[in-house]
mmCIF file of C-alpha atoms and ligand atoms in Angstrom:
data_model
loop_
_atom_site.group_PDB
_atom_site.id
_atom_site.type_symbol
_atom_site.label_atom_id
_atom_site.label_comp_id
_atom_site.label_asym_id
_atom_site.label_seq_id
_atom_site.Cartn_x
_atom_site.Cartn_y
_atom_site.Cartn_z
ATOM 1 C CA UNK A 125 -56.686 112.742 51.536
ATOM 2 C CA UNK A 126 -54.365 114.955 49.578
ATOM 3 C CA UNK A 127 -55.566 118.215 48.759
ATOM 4 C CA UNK A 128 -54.375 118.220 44.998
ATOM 5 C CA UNK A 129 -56.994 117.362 42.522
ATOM 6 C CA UNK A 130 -56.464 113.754 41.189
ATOM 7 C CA UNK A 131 -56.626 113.269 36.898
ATOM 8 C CA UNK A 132 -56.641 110.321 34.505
ATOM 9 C CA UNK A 133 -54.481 110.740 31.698
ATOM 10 C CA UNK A 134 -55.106 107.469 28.668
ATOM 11 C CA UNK A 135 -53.062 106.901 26.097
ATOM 12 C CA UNK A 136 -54.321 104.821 22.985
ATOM 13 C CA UNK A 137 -53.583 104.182 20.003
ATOM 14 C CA UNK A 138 -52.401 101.160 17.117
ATOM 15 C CA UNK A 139 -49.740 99.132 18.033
ATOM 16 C CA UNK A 140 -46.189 100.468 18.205
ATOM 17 C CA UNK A 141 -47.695 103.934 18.136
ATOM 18 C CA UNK A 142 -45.352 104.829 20.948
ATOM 19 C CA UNK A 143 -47.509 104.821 23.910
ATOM 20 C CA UNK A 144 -45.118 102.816 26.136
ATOM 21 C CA UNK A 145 -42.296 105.620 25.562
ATOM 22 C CA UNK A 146 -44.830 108.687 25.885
ATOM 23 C CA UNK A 147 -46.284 107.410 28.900
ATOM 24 C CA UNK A 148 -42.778 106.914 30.998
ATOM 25 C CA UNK A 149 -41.542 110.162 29.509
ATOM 26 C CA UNK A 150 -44.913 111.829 30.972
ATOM 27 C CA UNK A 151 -44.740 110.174 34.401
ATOM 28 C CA UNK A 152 -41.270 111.699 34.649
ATOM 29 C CA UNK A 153 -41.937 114.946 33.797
ATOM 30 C CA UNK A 154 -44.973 114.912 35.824
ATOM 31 C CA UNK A 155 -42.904 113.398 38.536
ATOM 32 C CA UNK A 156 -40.204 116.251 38.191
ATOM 33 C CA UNK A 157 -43.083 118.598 38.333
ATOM 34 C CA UNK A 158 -43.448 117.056 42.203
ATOM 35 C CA UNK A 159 -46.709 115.294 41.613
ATOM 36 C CA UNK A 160 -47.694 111.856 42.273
ATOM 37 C CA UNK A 161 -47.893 109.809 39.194
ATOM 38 C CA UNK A 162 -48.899 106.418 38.452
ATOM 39 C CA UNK A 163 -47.602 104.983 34.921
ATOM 40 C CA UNK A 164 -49.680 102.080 34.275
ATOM 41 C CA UNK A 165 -51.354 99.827 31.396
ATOM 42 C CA UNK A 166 -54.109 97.822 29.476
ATOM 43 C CA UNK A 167 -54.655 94.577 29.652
ATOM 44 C CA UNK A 168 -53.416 94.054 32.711
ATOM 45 C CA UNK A 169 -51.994 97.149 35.267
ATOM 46 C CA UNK A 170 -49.396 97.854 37.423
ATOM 47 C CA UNK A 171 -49.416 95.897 40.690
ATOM 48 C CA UNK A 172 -52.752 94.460 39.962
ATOM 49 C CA UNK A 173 -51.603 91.064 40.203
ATOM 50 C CA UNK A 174 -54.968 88.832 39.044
ATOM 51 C CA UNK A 175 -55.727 91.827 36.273
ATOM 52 C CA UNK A 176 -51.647 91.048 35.032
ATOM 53 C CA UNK A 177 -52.787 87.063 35.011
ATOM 54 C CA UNK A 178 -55.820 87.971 32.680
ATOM 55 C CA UNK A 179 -53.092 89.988 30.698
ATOM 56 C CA UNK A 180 -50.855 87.208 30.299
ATOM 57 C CA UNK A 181 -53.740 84.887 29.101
ATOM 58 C CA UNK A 182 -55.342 87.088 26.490
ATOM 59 C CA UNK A 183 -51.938 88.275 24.902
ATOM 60 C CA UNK A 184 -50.758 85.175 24.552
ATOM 61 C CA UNK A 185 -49.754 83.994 20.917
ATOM 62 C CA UNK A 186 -50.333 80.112 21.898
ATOM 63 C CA UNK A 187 -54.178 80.809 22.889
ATOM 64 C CA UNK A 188 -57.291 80.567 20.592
ATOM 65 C CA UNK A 189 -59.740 83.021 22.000
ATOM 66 C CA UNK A 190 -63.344 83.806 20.835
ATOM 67 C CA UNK A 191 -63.946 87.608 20.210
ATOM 68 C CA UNK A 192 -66.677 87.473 22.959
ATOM 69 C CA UNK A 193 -64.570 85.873 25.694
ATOM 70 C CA UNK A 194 -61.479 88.143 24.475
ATOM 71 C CA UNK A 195 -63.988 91.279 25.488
ATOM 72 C CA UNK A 196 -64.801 89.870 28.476
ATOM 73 C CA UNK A 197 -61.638 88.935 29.525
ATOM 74 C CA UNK A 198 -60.184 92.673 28.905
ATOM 75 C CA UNK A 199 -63.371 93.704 30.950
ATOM 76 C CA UNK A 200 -62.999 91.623 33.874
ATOM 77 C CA UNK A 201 -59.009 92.395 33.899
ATOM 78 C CA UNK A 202 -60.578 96.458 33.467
ATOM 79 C CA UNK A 203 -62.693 95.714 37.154
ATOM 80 C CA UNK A 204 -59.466 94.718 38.777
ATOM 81 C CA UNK A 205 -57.445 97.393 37.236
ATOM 82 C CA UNK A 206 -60.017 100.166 38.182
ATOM 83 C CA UNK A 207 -60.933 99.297 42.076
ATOM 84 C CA UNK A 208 -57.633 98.264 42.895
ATOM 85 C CA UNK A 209 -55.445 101.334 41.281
ATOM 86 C CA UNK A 210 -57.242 103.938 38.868
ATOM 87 C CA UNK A 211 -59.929 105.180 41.129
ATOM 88 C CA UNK A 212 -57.748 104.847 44.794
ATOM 89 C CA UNK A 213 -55.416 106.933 43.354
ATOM 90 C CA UNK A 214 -57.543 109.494 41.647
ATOM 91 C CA UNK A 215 -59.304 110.023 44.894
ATOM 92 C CA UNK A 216 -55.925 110.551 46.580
ATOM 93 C CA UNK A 217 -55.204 112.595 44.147
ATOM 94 C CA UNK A 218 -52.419 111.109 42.365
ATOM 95 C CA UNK A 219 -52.571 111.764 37.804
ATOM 96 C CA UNK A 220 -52.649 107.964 36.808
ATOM 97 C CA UNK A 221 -51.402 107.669 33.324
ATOM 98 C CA UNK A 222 -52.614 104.709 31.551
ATOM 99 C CA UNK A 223 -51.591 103.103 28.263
ATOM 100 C CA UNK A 224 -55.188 101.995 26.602
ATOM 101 C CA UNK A 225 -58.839 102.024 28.372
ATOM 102 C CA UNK A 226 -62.080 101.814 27.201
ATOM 103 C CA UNK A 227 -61.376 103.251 24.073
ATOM 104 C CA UNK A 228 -59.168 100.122 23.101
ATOM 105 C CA UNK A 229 -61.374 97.720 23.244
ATOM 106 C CA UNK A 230 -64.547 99.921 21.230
ATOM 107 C CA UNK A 231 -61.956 100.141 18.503
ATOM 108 C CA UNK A 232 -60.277 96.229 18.968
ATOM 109 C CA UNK A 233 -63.504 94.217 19.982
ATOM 110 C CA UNK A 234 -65.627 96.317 18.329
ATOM 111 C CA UNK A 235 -64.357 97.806 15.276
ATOM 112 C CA UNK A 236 -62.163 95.630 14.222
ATOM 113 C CA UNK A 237 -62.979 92.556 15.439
ATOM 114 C CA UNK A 238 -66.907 93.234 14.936
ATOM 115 C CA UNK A 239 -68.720 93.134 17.771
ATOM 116 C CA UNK A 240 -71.740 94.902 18.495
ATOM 117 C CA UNK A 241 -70.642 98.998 19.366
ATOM 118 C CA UNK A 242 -73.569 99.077 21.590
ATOM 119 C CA UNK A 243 -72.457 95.984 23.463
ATOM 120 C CA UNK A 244 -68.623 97.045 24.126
ATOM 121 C CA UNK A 245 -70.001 100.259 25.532
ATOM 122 C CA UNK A 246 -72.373 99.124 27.955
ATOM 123 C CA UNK A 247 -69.422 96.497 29.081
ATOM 124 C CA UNK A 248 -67.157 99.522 29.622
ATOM 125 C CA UNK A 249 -69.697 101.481 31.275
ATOM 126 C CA UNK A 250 -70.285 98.529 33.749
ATOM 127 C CA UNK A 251 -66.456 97.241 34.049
ATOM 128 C CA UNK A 252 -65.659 101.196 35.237
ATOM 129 C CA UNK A 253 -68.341 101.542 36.911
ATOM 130 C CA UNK A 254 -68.371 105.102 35.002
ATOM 131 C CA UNK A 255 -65.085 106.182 35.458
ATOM 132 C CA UNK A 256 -64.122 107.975 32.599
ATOM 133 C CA UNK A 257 -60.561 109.698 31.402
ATOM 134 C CA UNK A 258 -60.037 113.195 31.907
ATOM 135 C CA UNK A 259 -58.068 113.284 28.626
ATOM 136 C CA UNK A 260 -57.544 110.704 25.946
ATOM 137 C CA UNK A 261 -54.170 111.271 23.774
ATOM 138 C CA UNK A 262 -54.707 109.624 20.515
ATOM 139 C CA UNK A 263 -51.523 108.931 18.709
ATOM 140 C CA UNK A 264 -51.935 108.299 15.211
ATOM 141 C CA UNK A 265 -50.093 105.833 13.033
ATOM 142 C CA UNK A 266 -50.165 104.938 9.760
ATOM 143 C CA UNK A 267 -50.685 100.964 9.527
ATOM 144 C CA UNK A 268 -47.606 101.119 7.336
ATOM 145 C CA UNK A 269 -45.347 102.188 10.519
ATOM 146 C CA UNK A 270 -45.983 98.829 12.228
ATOM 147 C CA UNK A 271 -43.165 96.837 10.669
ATOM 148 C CA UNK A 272 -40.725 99.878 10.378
ATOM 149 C CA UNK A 273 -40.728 100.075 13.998
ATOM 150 C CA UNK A 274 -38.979 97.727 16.959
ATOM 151 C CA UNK A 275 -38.674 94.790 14.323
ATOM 152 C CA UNK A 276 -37.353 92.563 16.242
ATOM 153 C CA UNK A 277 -40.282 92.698 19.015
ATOM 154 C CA UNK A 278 -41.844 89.522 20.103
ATOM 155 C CA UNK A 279 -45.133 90.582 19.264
ATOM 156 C CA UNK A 280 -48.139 89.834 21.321
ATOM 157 C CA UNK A 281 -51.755 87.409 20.245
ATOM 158 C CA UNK A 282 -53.210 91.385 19.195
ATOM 159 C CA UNK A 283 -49.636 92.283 17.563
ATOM 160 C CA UNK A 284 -49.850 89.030 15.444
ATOM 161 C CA UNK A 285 -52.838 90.004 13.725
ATOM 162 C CA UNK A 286 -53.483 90.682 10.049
ATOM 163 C CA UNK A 287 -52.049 94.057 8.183
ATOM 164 C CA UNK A 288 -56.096 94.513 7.364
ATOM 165 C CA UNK A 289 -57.034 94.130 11.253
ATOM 166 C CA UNK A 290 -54.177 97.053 11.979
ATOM 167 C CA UNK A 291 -55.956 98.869 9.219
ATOM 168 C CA UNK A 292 -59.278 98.826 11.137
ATOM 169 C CA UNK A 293 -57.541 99.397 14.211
ATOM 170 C CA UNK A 294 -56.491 102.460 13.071
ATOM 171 C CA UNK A 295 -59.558 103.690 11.229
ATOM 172 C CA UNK A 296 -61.626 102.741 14.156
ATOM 173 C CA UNK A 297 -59.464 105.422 16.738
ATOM 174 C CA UNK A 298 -59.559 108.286 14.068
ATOM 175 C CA UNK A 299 -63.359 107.831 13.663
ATOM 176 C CA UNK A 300 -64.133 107.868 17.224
ATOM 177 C CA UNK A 301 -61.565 110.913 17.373
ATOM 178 C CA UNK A 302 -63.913 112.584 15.008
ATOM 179 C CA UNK A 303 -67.110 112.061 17.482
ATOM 180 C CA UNK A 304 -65.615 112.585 20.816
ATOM 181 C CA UNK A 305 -64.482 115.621 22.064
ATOM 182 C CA UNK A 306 -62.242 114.314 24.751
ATOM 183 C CA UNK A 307 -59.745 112.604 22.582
ATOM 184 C CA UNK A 308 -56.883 114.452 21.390
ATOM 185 C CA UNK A 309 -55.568 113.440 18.032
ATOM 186 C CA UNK A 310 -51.844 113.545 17.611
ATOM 187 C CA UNK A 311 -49.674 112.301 14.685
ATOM 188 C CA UNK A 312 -47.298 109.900 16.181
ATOM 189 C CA UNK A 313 -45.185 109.992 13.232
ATOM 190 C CA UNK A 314 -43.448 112.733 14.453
ATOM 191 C CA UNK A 315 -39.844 112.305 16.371
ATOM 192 C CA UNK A 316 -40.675 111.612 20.026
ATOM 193 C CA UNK A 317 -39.629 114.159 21.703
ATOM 194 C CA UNK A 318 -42.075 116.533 19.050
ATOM 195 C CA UNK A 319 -45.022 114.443 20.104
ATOM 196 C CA UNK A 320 -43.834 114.313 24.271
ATOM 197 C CA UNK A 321 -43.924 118.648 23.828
ATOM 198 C CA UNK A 322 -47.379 117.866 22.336
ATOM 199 C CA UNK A 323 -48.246 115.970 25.051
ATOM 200 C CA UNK A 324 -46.913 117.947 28.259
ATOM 201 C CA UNK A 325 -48.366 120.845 26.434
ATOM 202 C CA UNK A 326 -52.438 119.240 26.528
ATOM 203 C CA UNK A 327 -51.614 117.820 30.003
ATOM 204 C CA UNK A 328 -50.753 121.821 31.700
ATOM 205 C CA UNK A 329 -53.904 122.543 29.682
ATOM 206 C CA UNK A 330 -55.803 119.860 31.774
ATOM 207 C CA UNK A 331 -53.988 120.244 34.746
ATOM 208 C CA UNK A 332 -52.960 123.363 34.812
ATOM 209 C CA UNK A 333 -49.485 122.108 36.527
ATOM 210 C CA UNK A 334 -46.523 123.902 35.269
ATOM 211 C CA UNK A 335 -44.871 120.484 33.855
ATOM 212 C CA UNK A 336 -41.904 120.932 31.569
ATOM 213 C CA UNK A 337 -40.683 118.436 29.231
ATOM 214 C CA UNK A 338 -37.767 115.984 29.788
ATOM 215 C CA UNK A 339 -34.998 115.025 27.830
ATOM 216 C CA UNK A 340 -34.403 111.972 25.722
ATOM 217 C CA UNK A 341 -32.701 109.359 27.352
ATOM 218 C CA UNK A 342 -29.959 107.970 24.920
ATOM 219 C CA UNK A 343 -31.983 104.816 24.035
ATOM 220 C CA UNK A 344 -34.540 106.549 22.844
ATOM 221 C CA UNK A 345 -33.208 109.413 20.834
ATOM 222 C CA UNK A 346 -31.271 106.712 18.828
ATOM 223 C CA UNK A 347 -34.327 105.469 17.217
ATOM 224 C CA UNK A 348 -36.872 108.609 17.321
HETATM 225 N N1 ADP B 457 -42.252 109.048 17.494
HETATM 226 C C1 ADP B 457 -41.572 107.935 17.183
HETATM 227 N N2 ADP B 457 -40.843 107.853 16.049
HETATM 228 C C2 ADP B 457 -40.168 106.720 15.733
HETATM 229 N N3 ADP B 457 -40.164 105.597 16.492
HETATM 230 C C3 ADP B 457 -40.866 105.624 17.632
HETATM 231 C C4 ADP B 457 -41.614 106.781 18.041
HETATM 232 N N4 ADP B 457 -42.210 106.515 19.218
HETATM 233 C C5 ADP B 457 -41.860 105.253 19.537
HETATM 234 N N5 ADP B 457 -41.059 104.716 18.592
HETATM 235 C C6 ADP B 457 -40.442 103.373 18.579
HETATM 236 O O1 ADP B 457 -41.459 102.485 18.149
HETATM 237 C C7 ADP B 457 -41.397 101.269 18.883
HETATM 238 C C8 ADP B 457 -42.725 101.065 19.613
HETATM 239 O O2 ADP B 457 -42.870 102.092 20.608
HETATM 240 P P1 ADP B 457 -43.681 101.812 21.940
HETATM 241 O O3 ADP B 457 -43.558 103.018 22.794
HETATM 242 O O4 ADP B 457 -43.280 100.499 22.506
HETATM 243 O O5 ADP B 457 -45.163 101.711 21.336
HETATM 244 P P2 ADP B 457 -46.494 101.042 21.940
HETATM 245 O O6 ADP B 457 -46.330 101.006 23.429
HETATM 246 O O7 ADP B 457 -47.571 101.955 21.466
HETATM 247 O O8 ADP B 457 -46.620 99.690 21.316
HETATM 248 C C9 ADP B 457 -40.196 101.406 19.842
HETATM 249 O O9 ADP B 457 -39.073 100.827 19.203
HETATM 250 C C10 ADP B 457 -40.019 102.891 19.966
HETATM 251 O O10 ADP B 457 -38.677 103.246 20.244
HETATM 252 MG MG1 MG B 458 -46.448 99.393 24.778
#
C-alpha cells in the first residue's frame, strides 16, 4: 500500500457548469504534481464497465424513466462505481476526482424531481456504504448560462429537461451549500482558468500537496 494519504475530490454542479473541463485540468495538475490521480464521473465511471451500461440507459433521450427507478438506477450504477474504483484507489492512496456523487442526485431526484430528501439520503448512505468526499467543489451557474454554452451539444435525457427543472437544479446545490460545510461554493461564471486557480488553491488546502496550476490548452481558452 502506498504510503501517501489517498483523497476524494467531487465536483457538482448544473449542467454545463464546467465540471468536465475543471476536472481534466485538476487531474493534470495533480498529475504534474507526481501524484496518482483518477479523473472519473457520475452516472457511470471510468472503467466500470456495468456502472457505464447503467449510464448509458438512464441518460438516454429515447427512455421514459420513473423518478423512483431513475434514483435507483444512479444508486445501483453508484455501488459499482464505489467498490470497483473510488474506495480501491483511496485506500492505495491515489486523489480520485469525480464529476457528481451523492450530492447530484439529493439535488436531481430529490429537489428537483421531488422525491422524498430523507429517502435519497439513506439510498446514498447505503449505495457508498458511507464513503463520503473529502471536498465537494460546487460550481455555480446561473440557469441562464445553459444555452449560452456548447450549443451545439447533444444533450443528454437530464440535459433535455425543462428551463424550470435547471432552475431547481440550481437552487437545490446552493441550498445544500448553505447547510453543509464541506461544499465549496464557487461561481463558475468566471473564465476557466479563474475558477481552475480557485480550485488548485482549495485542493493544496485539503491536501496540502504543492500543486500548481496548468495552462489552457488552445481549445479551451478559445471559449473561456
Ligand atoms: N468558466 C467557463 N466559462 C465559459 N465557458 C465555460 C466555462 N467552463 C466551461 N465552459 C464551456 O461550457 C461548456 C460545458 O462545459 P463542461 O466542462 O462540459 O461542463 P459540464 O461537464 O459541467 O457539463 C463547454 O463548451 C465548455 O468549454
Ligand atoms: Mg461533463
Amino acid at each position: 500500500m502506498s504510503k501517501t494519504k489517498g483523497f476524494f475530490i467531487v465536483l457538482e454542479g448544473p449542467d454545463k457548469c464546467g465540471k468536465s473541463t475543471q476536472a481534466a485540468l485538476l487531474t493534470r495538475a495533480l498529475i504534474n504534481a507526481k501524484c496518482k490521480a483518477i479523473h472519473t464521473r457520475e452516472p457511470g465511471g471510468a472503467s466500470v464497465a456495468f456502472a457505464e451500461k447503467i449510464r448509458e440507459l438512464v441518460l438516454d433521450p429515447d427512455n421514459i424513466v420513473h423518478p423512483l427507478s431513475e434514483l435507483f438506477l444512479y444508486e445501483a450504477a453508484r455501488v459499482q462505481h464505489v467498490e470497483e474504483l473510488i474506495r480501491p484507489a483511496i485506500e492505495q492512496g491515489a486523489i480520485v476526482v469525480c464529476e457528481r456523487y451523492t450530492l447530484a442526485t439529493l439535488v436531481y431526484q430529490g429537489h428537483a424531481r421531488g422525491l422524498d430528501p430523507a429517502l435519497v439520503k439513506r439510498l446514498n448512505a447505503i449505495a457508498t456504504n458511507g464513503l463520503k468526499p473529502h471536498l465537494t467543489l460546487l460550481l455555480d451557474i446561473p440557469e441562464t448560462q445553459f444555452k449560452l454554452r456548447d450549443p451545439g451539444r447533444n444533450l443528454d435525457r437530464l440535459e433535455q429537461e425543462t428551463s424550470k427543472f435547471r432552475k431547481r437544479v440550481r437552487d437545490g446545490y446552493r441550498l445544500a451549500a448553505k447547510s453543509e460545510p464541506h461544499i465549496e461554493l464557487i461561481d463558475g461564471t468566471g473564465p476557466k482558468f479563474s475558477v481552475h486557480r480557485q480550485i488548485i488553491s482549495q485542493v493544496a488546502k485539503l491536501t496540502r500537496i504543492d500543486v500548481t496550476p496548468v495552462p489552457l490548452e488552445p481549445n479551451l481558452i478559445k471559449s473561456s
